[in-house]
């Protein structure tokens, strides 16, 4: 090619830089004119600048054309177009990102996927190899900083692509690619001194795509399939539309694509993603993550049947899987839903990718190159079958962190035109980005969210602008609330489904989340709430669990894995799968603590081997750390502590746990029978919040005593009298104390059977019955202390001071004669002995004592360790309401606690 000298008013290096982009277009020979640059002749390198021209054509030029590097490459007379560009369903467009193109093996896998597509024509968009774009930006930055290590960085880029090519290609294809690679890198090395040219950075970073496209095209041709590669700077034309944003010129791009295809009408085309040209033919990019945008634009230009975006995930998740471990892959999304999700930061697509395909109703499918069997997520027009199902109306949840809420408030705002305009003019002048806006209908206040890093400037500008209004009181304040996040629920069908907002806010309230601001457009594609950043992950999980999964996930901490706690753990183990399958209740035990050791897990302990794990993997018990593990767990939004001890010190923490938003369930009677002021404080907190406190098993083990009493009171009945046999131990003793049996023998039998405490005096003293009486009295509205209940102890006064249970049992027979006398007197009157507790609601008192009942009385009909409670009320005055059943034993007590756990799950949204 003969040379043509070019005069330039620019310094040699600058002129060279403006011409450099032309060199990148000469990687393959075509019949069209093509700019070439001879580095060895550059004046800035001691030589002369020459531009070659194709044979048989004279290149007309002017110095101003030096900014148009792509002009010659796409300059074709209309008469030369002799191949029509087909459009429509025969085209299948694929896009492969940097991860997919990351290694020679992956590039070959991409080639295999393309070759396995049965579509008549395929157009493949590729990104640079993994990390290459970052490497290119890095070497540009080093060159701009006059850091000589950019030469080393460029050499690393060269070595990466050379090694990949040697693994992937062979023969003439390898030689051709390496020649082009060497030429490109040599050009870049010489050009890095001309960094002040505006388009320089875009030109440099686009080389990663050029090289990966060439390698893939060679890999496909190696399999015998005809394939061409396309430098999309020759085809895609864009124009700037804002900071870091461009808009495609579809008409011009379509014309250029037709011209390109007329020269190379291949069935498989591998095109560069990310890069394009301006209308002046200056190389540019579609900005970071723009390869998806490239695929959508080209898919639109050829009216493709489908655009497939290949990545390293199975599809679009219902929430960020790093924050919600149970997020699921969505099978379909509408264009609008994908748009909303990308706005709120969900890792779906490049935010503008949806526009080109949406106008032509071309589906986009997100698929995993490393899991071909996964069907992925299809983004398309909303299906017509709208069944209004709540499970389907909300498709996903997304969050934005590091925000601040600005609240402008004052009575002088109401009815004053232009106030909002003035506020947001100030924000615009500052250059801040408003994420969301919320205004009260009274116009008394308006608040909006901005990035936290911009809020100081916004606040200062607003104070300056409204200084006078603040001084005279028309505005009361300009308030900044830092540390905020946005949670957005996205779904196209929310607009046609009643109750969506109610369910969202109910889920947040039950997770103890406070909402600071709310925004929802009339289209109802999304509902946006602002909340504390520290609550954001918990809120996301609560909403996702309640809304999307229709499943209540409850994190459980067990305190006291002894007889009752251990039995409860076994019951949970046996029933957990059934509850999850049939009732959508997912119970996860994430902590077990005893008095000496504890076992912790972030996601759930394997209950099939909890005893072994507690023995082998436990750490020293620390109740404060155990509770901190529960409260700091961000995997599950709903948490409950189950106290299976009889420990007063453990019960003293209930108030603090409830205040932290942790639900409490217990069979421990100490909190509800303790000091009255502490009990009232605990119940007041529980009633004022969405945190629950359940204690059915404190009275009657698994019998529905508390719930029956509450049902009577809540329906307007009035309690007159409660009388019952509340101790399973004492029930067993007096049910078996008959005939000629001695009292001491029956007590020994009960102790041997495990009905009594290790020291039977704890049962015989009547204190346990007194605690149950005070619990029922307080539930009935009586304000009594435990000390207000007179208790008739069954422990002989002489034996109360025995030093041990064994000593007590040895001396107890000496009192058998006294007990036999009491029994004989009762039998003579046709009566039996029963140890009962009584709540006299009319006279505001209670008592615990040994009484005699006729043999036909319900209390005389018991067997074993049964409890019986009789409620006399305004409605049940003539014939009391009686609840009877087993009132002692680990199985029934644990069952009562289990029922409370399920009651909690139901209140949190589980199906009843």
Short mmCIF file of N, CA and C in Angstrom, two decimals, residues 498-631:
data_model
loop_
_atom_site.label_atom_id
_atom_site.label_comp_id
_atom_site.label_asym_id
_atom_site.label_seq_id
_atom_site.Cartn_x
_atom_site.Cartn_y
_atom_site.Cartn_z
N UNK A 498 -55.49 -7.24 46.04
CA UNK A 498 -55.74 -6.52 47.29
C UNK A 498 -54.91 -7.07 48.44
N UNK A 499 -54.51 -6.19 49.35
CA UNK A 499 -53.89 -6.63 50.60
C UNK A 499 -52.39 -6.78 50.57
N UNK A 500 -51.74 -6.45 49.46
CA UNK A 500 -50.29 -6.64 49.37
C UNK A 500 -49.57 -5.76 50.40
N UNK A 501 -49.93 -4.47 50.43
CA UNK A 501 -49.29 -3.55 51.37
C UNK A 501 -49.53 -3.99 52.80
N UNK A 502 -50.74 -4.42 53.08
CA UNK A 502 -51.07 -4.84 54.45
C UNK A 502 -50.20 -6.01 54.89
N UNK A 503 -50.00 -6.95 54.01
CA UNK A 503 -49.20 -8.13 54.36
C UNK A 503 -47.74 -7.74 54.55
N UNK A 504 -47.23 -6.84 53.69
CA UNK A 504 -45.84 -6.39 53.82
C UNK A 504 -45.62 -5.72 55.17
N UNK A 505 -46.49 -4.77 55.52
CA UNK A 505 -46.29 -4.04 56.76
C UNK A 505 -46.56 -4.92 57.98
N UNK A 506 -47.44 -5.89 57.84
CA UNK A 506 -47.67 -6.83 58.93
C UNK A 506 -46.43 -7.68 59.17
N UNK A 507 -45.79 -8.13 58.08
CA UNK A 507 -44.57 -8.93 58.22
C UNK A 507 -43.47 -8.12 58.88
N UNK A 508 -43.33 -6.84 58.50
CA UNK A 508 -42.31 -5.99 59.10
C UNK A 508 -42.60 -5.72 60.57
N UNK A 509 -43.86 -5.47 60.89
CA UNK A 509 -44.22 -5.19 62.27
C UNK A 509 -43.95 -6.40 63.16
N UNK A 510 -44.29 -7.58 62.67
CA UNK A 510 -44.08 -8.79 63.47
C UNK A 510 -42.61 -9.15 63.61
N UNK A 511 -41.78 -8.59 62.74
CA UNK A 511 -40.33 -8.77 62.90
C UNK A 511 -39.73 -7.61 63.70
N UNK A 512 -40.62 -6.77 64.28
CA UNK A 512 -40.21 -5.65 65.12
C UNK A 512 -39.40 -4.61 64.34
N UNK A 513 -39.81 -4.35 63.09
CA UNK A 513 -39.14 -3.39 62.23
C UNK A 513 -39.95 -2.10 62.19
N UNK A 514 -39.28 -0.97 62.43
CA UNK A 514 -39.95 0.33 62.35
C UNK A 514 -39.71 0.95 60.98
N UNK A 515 -40.79 1.37 60.33
CA UNK A 515 -40.70 1.98 59.00
C UNK A 515 -40.68 3.50 59.14
N UNK A 516 -39.68 4.14 58.50
CA UNK A 516 -39.54 5.59 58.60
C UNK A 516 -40.27 6.34 57.51
N UNK A 517 -40.37 5.77 56.31
CA UNK A 517 -41.05 6.44 55.20
C UNK A 517 -41.53 5.39 54.21
N UNK A 518 -42.56 5.76 53.45
CA UNK A 518 -43.18 4.83 52.50
C UNK A 518 -43.39 5.55 51.18
N UNK A 519 -43.20 4.84 50.07
CA UNK A 519 -43.49 5.40 48.76
C UNK A 519 -44.05 4.31 47.87
N UNK A 520 -45.08 4.66 47.11
CA UNK A 520 -45.67 3.72 46.15
C UNK A 520 -46.30 4.51 45.02
N UNK A 521 -45.92 4.18 43.79
CA UNK A 521 -46.52 4.84 42.65
C UNK A 521 -47.89 4.26 42.36
N UNK A 522 -48.69 4.98 41.57
CA UNK A 522 -50.02 4.49 41.27
C UNK A 522 -49.98 3.23 40.40
N UNK A 523 -48.86 3.00 39.71
CA UNK A 523 -48.72 1.77 38.93
C UNK A 523 -48.57 0.55 39.82
N UNK A 524 -48.12 0.78 41.07
CA UNK A 524 -47.94 -0.28 42.05
C UNK A 524 -46.96 -1.36 41.60
N UNK A 525 -45.99 -0.99 40.77
CA UNK A 525 -44.97 -1.97 40.40
C UNK A 525 -44.04 -2.24 41.57
N UNK A 526 -43.93 -1.27 42.48
CA UNK A 526 -43.12 -1.50 43.66
C UNK A 526 -43.68 -0.75 44.85
N UNK A 527 -43.41 -1.29 46.02
CA UNK A 527 -43.67 -0.60 47.28
C UNK A 527 -42.32 -0.42 47.95
N UNK A 528 -42.01 0.83 48.30
CA UNK A 528 -40.70 1.16 48.84
C UNK A 528 -40.85 1.66 50.27
N UNK A 529 -40.03 1.12 51.17
CA UNK A 529 -40.04 1.60 52.55
C UNK A 529 -38.61 1.95 52.95
N UNK A 530 -38.50 2.97 53.79
CA UNK A 530 -37.21 3.38 54.34
C UNK A 530 -37.17 2.93 55.79
N UNK A 531 -36.07 2.32 56.19
CA UNK A 531 -35.93 1.84 57.55
C UNK A 531 -34.47 1.96 57.99
N UNK A 532 -34.20 1.65 59.24
CA UNK A 532 -32.83 1.71 59.74
C UNK A 532 -31.98 0.68 59.01
N UNK A 533 -30.75 1.07 58.69
CA UNK A 533 -29.88 0.14 57.96
C UNK A 533 -29.61 -1.11 58.79
N UNK A 534 -29.52 -0.96 60.10
CA UNK A 534 -29.25 -2.12 60.94
C UNK A 534 -30.40 -3.14 60.91
N UNK A 535 -31.59 -2.67 60.53
CA UNK A 535 -32.75 -3.56 60.45
C UNK A 535 -32.99 -4.10 59.04
N UNK A 536 -32.18 -3.66 58.08
CA UNK A 536 -32.50 -3.91 56.68
C UNK A 536 -32.50 -5.39 56.32
N UNK A 537 -31.46 -6.10 56.73
CA UNK A 537 -31.38 -7.52 56.37
C UNK A 537 -32.50 -8.30 57.04
N UNK A 538 -32.77 -7.97 58.31
CA UNK A 538 -33.85 -8.65 59.02
C UNK A 538 -35.20 -8.37 58.36
N UNK A 539 -35.39 -7.12 57.93
CA UNK A 539 -36.63 -6.76 57.25
C UNK A 539 -36.76 -7.49 55.92
N UNK A 540 -35.65 -7.57 55.19
CA UNK A 540 -35.65 -8.28 53.91
C UNK A 540 -36.04 -9.73 54.10
N UNK A 541 -35.48 -10.37 55.11
CA UNK A 541 -35.79 -11.78 55.34
C UNK A 541 -37.22 -11.98 55.82
N UNK A 542 -37.69 -11.06 56.66
CA UNK A 542 -39.07 -11.18 57.14
C UNK A 542 -40.05 -11.04 55.98
N UNK A 543 -39.83 -10.05 55.14
CA UNK A 543 -40.74 -9.83 54.00
C UNK A 543 -40.66 -10.99 53.01
N UNK A 544 -39.44 -11.42 52.73
CA UNK A 544 -39.27 -12.53 51.78
C UNK A 544 -39.92 -13.80 52.29
N UNK A 545 -39.69 -14.10 53.56
CA UNK A 545 -40.26 -15.32 54.14
C UNK A 545 -41.78 -15.27 54.14
N UNK A 546 -42.33 -14.14 54.52
CA UNK A 546 -43.79 -14.03 54.64
C UNK A 546 -44.47 -13.93 53.28
N UNK A 547 -43.85 -13.16 52.38
CA UNK A 547 -44.51 -12.84 51.12
C UNK A 547 -44.24 -13.86 50.04
N UNK A 548 -42.95 -14.02 49.79
CA UNK A 548 -42.60 -14.82 48.63
C UNK A 548 -42.70 -16.31 48.90
N UNK A 549 -42.15 -16.72 50.03
CA UNK A 549 -42.11 -18.14 50.31
C UNK A 549 -43.41 -18.66 50.92
N UNK A 550 -44.26 -17.77 51.42
CA UNK A 550 -45.46 -18.16 52.16
C UNK A 550 -45.09 -19.18 53.23
N UNK A 551 -43.98 -18.90 53.89
CA UNK A 551 -43.49 -19.85 54.88
C UNK A 551 -42.98 -19.08 56.08
N UNK A 552 -43.36 -19.50 57.29
CA UNK A 552 -42.86 -18.86 58.50
C UNK A 552 -41.62 -19.60 58.95
N UNK A 553 -40.50 -18.91 58.90
CA UNK A 553 -39.25 -19.48 59.37
C UNK A 553 -38.97 -18.91 60.75
N UNK A 554 -38.74 -19.79 61.71
CA UNK A 554 -38.59 -19.38 63.09
C UNK A 554 -37.30 -19.96 63.65
N UNK A 555 -36.41 -19.07 64.10
CA UNK A 555 -35.17 -19.50 64.72
C UNK A 555 -35.44 -19.73 66.21
N UNK A 556 -35.07 -20.91 66.69
CA UNK A 556 -35.40 -21.32 68.05
C UNK A 556 -34.12 -21.51 68.86
N UNK A 557 -34.13 -20.95 70.07
CA UNK A 557 -33.04 -21.19 71.02
C UNK A 557 -33.59 -21.91 72.23
N UNK A 558 -33.03 -23.06 72.57
CA UNK A 558 -33.52 -23.87 73.69
C UNK A 558 -32.60 -23.67 74.89
N UNK A 559 -33.18 -23.21 76.00
CA UNK A 559 -32.44 -23.05 77.25
C UNK A 559 -32.87 -24.17 78.19
N UNK A 560 -31.94 -25.05 78.55
CA UNK A 560 -32.25 -26.16 79.43
C UNK A 560 -32.60 -27.43 78.69
N UNK A 561 -31.59 -28.13 78.12
CA UNK A 561 -31.88 -29.38 77.39
C UNK A 561 -31.97 -30.58 78.32
N UNK A 562 -32.65 -30.40 79.46
CA UNK A 562 -32.81 -31.50 80.40
C UNK A 562 -33.98 -32.36 80.03
N UNK A 563 -34.78 -32.75 81.04
CA UNK A 563 -35.87 -33.68 80.78
C UNK A 563 -36.90 -33.08 79.83
N UNK A 564 -37.40 -31.89 80.16
CA UNK A 564 -38.42 -31.26 79.31
C UNK A 564 -37.79 -30.73 78.02
N UNK A 565 -36.67 -30.01 78.14
CA UNK A 565 -36.01 -29.45 76.95
C UNK A 565 -35.55 -30.51 75.98
N UNK A 566 -34.99 -31.59 76.51
CA UNK A 566 -34.53 -32.68 75.65
C UNK A 566 -35.71 -33.36 74.94
N UNK A 567 -36.80 -33.54 75.67
CA UNK A 567 -37.99 -34.13 75.06
C UNK A 567 -38.54 -33.23 73.96
N UNK A 568 -38.53 -31.92 74.22
CA UNK A 568 -38.99 -30.97 73.20
C UNK A 568 -38.11 -31.05 71.95
N UNK A 569 -36.80 -31.14 72.11
CA UNK A 569 -35.90 -31.24 70.96
C UNK A 569 -36.20 -32.49 70.14
N UNK A 570 -36.50 -33.57 70.81
CA UNK A 570 -36.84 -34.80 70.09
C UNK A 570 -38.18 -34.67 69.35
N UNK A 571 -39.14 -33.99 69.98
CA UNK A 571 -40.41 -33.76 69.31
C UNK A 571 -40.24 -32.86 68.08
N UNK A 572 -39.40 -31.83 68.20
CA UNK A 572 -39.12 -30.96 67.06
C UNK A 572 -38.46 -31.75 65.94
N UNK A 573 -37.53 -32.62 66.31
CA UNK A 573 -36.84 -33.46 65.31
C UNK A 573 -37.84 -34.31 64.54
N UNK A 574 -38.78 -34.91 65.25
CA UNK A 574 -39.73 -35.82 64.61
C UNK A 574 -40.75 -35.10 63.76
N UNK A 575 -41.07 -33.85 64.09
CA UNK A 575 -42.18 -33.18 63.44
C UNK A 575 -41.76 -32.08 62.46
N UNK A 576 -40.49 -31.69 62.47
CA UNK A 576 -40.07 -30.53 61.68
C UNK A 576 -40.37 -30.69 60.19
N UNK A 577 -40.06 -31.84 59.63
CA UNK A 577 -40.29 -32.05 58.19
C UNK A 577 -41.77 -32.00 57.85
N UNK A 578 -42.61 -32.55 58.72
CA UNK A 578 -44.05 -32.55 58.48
C UNK A 578 -44.59 -31.12 58.50
N UNK A 579 -44.13 -30.33 59.47
CA UNK A 579 -44.59 -28.94 59.56
C UNK A 579 -44.17 -28.13 58.34
N UNK A 580 -42.97 -28.37 57.88
CA UNK A 580 -42.48 -27.64 56.72
C UNK A 580 -43.25 -28.02 55.46
N UNK A 581 -43.56 -29.28 55.33
CA UNK A 581 -44.24 -29.76 54.13
C UNK A 581 -45.72 -29.40 54.13
N UNK A 582 -46.39 -29.59 55.27
CA UNK A 582 -47.84 -29.44 55.31
C UNK A 582 -48.32 -28.06 55.73
N UNK A 583 -47.51 -27.36 56.55
CA UNK A 583 -47.98 -26.08 57.09
C UNK A 583 -47.07 -24.91 56.75
N UNK A 584 -46.03 -25.16 55.96
CA UNK A 584 -45.09 -24.11 55.58
C UNK A 584 -44.46 -23.43 56.79
N UNK A 585 -44.24 -24.20 57.84
CA UNK A 585 -43.56 -23.68 59.03
C UNK A 585 -42.18 -24.32 59.08
N UNK A 586 -41.16 -23.47 59.09
CA UNK A 586 -39.77 -23.95 59.08
C UNK A 586 -39.14 -23.60 60.42
N UNK A 587 -39.00 -24.59 61.29
CA UNK A 587 -38.43 -24.37 62.62
C UNK A 587 -36.95 -24.74 62.61
N UNK A 588 -36.10 -23.80 62.95
CA UNK A 588 -34.65 -24.03 62.97
C UNK A 588 -34.12 -23.79 64.39
N UNK A 589 -33.64 -24.82 65.03
CA UNK A 589 -32.99 -24.65 66.33
C UNK A 589 -31.56 -24.19 66.08
N UNK A 590 -31.27 -22.94 66.44
CA UNK A 590 -29.93 -22.39 66.16
C UNK A 590 -29.08 -22.29 67.42
N UNK A 591 -29.64 -22.74 68.56
CA UNK A 591 -28.85 -22.71 69.78
C UNK A 591 -29.46 -23.59 70.85
N UNK A 592 -28.60 -24.30 71.59
CA UNK A 592 -29.01 -25.10 72.74
C UNK A 592 -28.02 -24.80 73.86
N UNK A 593 -28.51 -24.41 75.03
CA UNK A 593 -27.59 -24.15 76.13
C UNK A 593 -28.09 -24.78 77.41
N UNK A 594 -27.15 -25.41 78.11
CA UNK A 594 -27.41 -25.93 79.44
C UNK A 594 -26.71 -25.06 80.45
N UNK A 595 -26.47 -25.60 81.62
CA UNK A 595 -25.80 -24.82 82.66
C UNK A 595 -24.29 -24.76 82.47
N UNK A 596 -23.72 -25.74 81.74
CA UNK A 596 -22.27 -25.78 81.59
C UNK A 596 -21.78 -25.64 80.15
N UNK A 597 -22.55 -26.10 79.17
CA UNK A 597 -22.13 -26.02 77.77
C UNK A 597 -23.26 -25.52 76.89
N UNK A 598 -22.88 -25.00 75.71
CA UNK A 598 -23.90 -24.57 74.74
C UNK A 598 -23.41 -24.88 73.33
N UNK A 599 -24.37 -25.08 72.45
CA UNK A 599 -24.12 -25.40 71.04
C UNK A 599 -24.80 -24.34 70.19
N UNK A 600 -24.04 -23.71 69.28
CA UNK A 600 -24.56 -22.62 68.46
C UNK A 600 -24.43 -22.96 66.98
N UNK A 601 -25.39 -22.46 66.18
CA UNK A 601 -25.35 -22.62 64.73
C UNK A 601 -26.03 -21.41 64.10
N UNK A 602 -25.52 -20.96 62.96
CA UNK A 602 -26.12 -19.82 62.28
C UNK A 602 -27.36 -20.21 61.48
N UNK A 603 -27.40 -21.44 60.98
CA UNK A 603 -28.48 -21.84 60.08
C UNK A 603 -29.35 -22.98 60.60
N UNK A 604 -28.94 -23.65 61.66
CA UNK A 604 -29.77 -24.72 62.20
C UNK A 604 -28.97 -25.94 62.60
N UNK A 605 -29.24 -26.44 63.79
CA UNK A 605 -28.56 -27.63 64.32
C UNK A 605 -29.27 -28.88 63.79
N UNK A 606 -28.47 -29.88 63.44
CA UNK A 606 -29.02 -31.17 63.01
C UNK A 606 -29.59 -31.87 64.24
N UNK A 607 -30.92 -31.88 64.35
CA UNK A 607 -31.55 -32.42 65.56
C UNK A 607 -31.49 -33.94 65.64
N UNK A 608 -31.10 -34.60 64.56
CA UNK A 608 -30.96 -36.06 64.62
C UNK A 608 -29.75 -36.46 65.47
N UNK A 609 -28.86 -35.51 65.71
CA UNK A 609 -27.68 -35.82 66.51
C UNK A 609 -27.33 -34.69 67.48
N UNK A 610 -28.36 -34.02 68.00
CA UNK A 610 -28.11 -32.87 68.86
C UNK A 610 -27.36 -33.24 70.13
N UNK A 611 -27.65 -34.41 70.69
CA UNK A 611 -26.96 -34.81 71.92
C UNK A 611 -25.47 -35.02 71.67
N UNK A 612 -25.16 -35.69 70.57
CA UNK A 612 -23.75 -35.93 70.23
C UNK A 612 -23.03 -34.62 69.93
N UNK A 613 -23.68 -33.74 69.19
CA UNK A 613 -23.07 -32.44 68.88
C UNK A 613 -22.86 -31.61 70.14
N UNK A 614 -23.82 -31.66 71.06
CA UNK A 614 -23.70 -30.91 72.31
C UNK A 614 -22.55 -31.46 73.15
N UNK A 615 -22.27 -32.74 73.00
CA UNK A 615 -21.19 -33.35 73.76
C UNK A 615 -19.82 -33.08 73.11
N UNK A 616 -19.78 -33.08 71.76
CA UNK A 616 -18.49 -32.98 71.07
C UNK A 616 -18.11 -31.57 70.63
N UNK A 617 -19.10 -30.76 70.24
CA UNK A 617 -18.78 -29.47 69.63
C UNK A 617 -19.23 -28.27 70.46
N UNK A 618 -19.65 -28.52 71.68
CA UNK A 618 -20.16 -27.44 72.52
C UNK A 618 -19.03 -26.56 73.02
N UNK A 619 -19.41 -25.36 73.41
CA UNK A 619 -18.49 -24.41 74.04
C UNK A 619 -19.03 -24.08 75.42
N UNK A 620 -18.21 -23.46 76.27
CA UNK A 620 -18.69 -23.13 77.62
C UNK A 620 -19.96 -22.29 77.58
N UNK A 621 -20.89 -22.63 78.43
CA UNK A 621 -22.17 -21.92 78.45
C UNK A 621 -22.00 -20.49 78.93
N UNK A 622 -22.65 -19.58 78.24
CA UNK A 622 -22.66 -18.16 78.62
C UNK A 622 -23.99 -17.61 78.12
N UNK A 623 -24.91 -17.37 79.04
CA UNK A 623 -26.26 -16.97 78.64
C UNK A 623 -26.25 -15.67 77.85
N UNK A 624 -25.40 -14.72 78.22
CA UNK A 624 -25.34 -13.43 77.50
C UNK A 624 -24.90 -13.65 76.07
N UNK A 625 -23.87 -14.50 75.86
CA UNK A 625 -23.40 -14.78 74.50
C UNK A 625 -24.44 -15.58 73.71
N UNK A 626 -25.15 -16.43 74.42
CA UNK A 626 -26.20 -17.23 73.77
C UNK A 626 -27.30 -16.32 73.23
N UNK A 627 -27.72 -15.36 74.04
CA UNK A 627 -28.77 -14.43 73.61
C UNK A 627 -28.24 -13.52 72.50
N UNK A 628 -26.98 -13.12 72.61
CA UNK A 628 -26.38 -12.28 71.57
C UNK A 628 -26.34 -13.03 70.24
N UNK A 629 -26.04 -14.31 70.30
CA UNK A 629 -26.06 -15.14 69.08
C UNK A 629 -27.44 -15.13 68.45
N UNK A 630 -28.47 -15.18 69.28
CA UNK A 630 -29.84 -15.15 68.76
C UNK A 630 -30.18 -13.79 68.16
N UNK A 631 -29.91 -12.72 68.90
CA UNK A 631 -30.32 -11.38 68.46
C UNK A 631 -29.52 -10.90 67.27
#
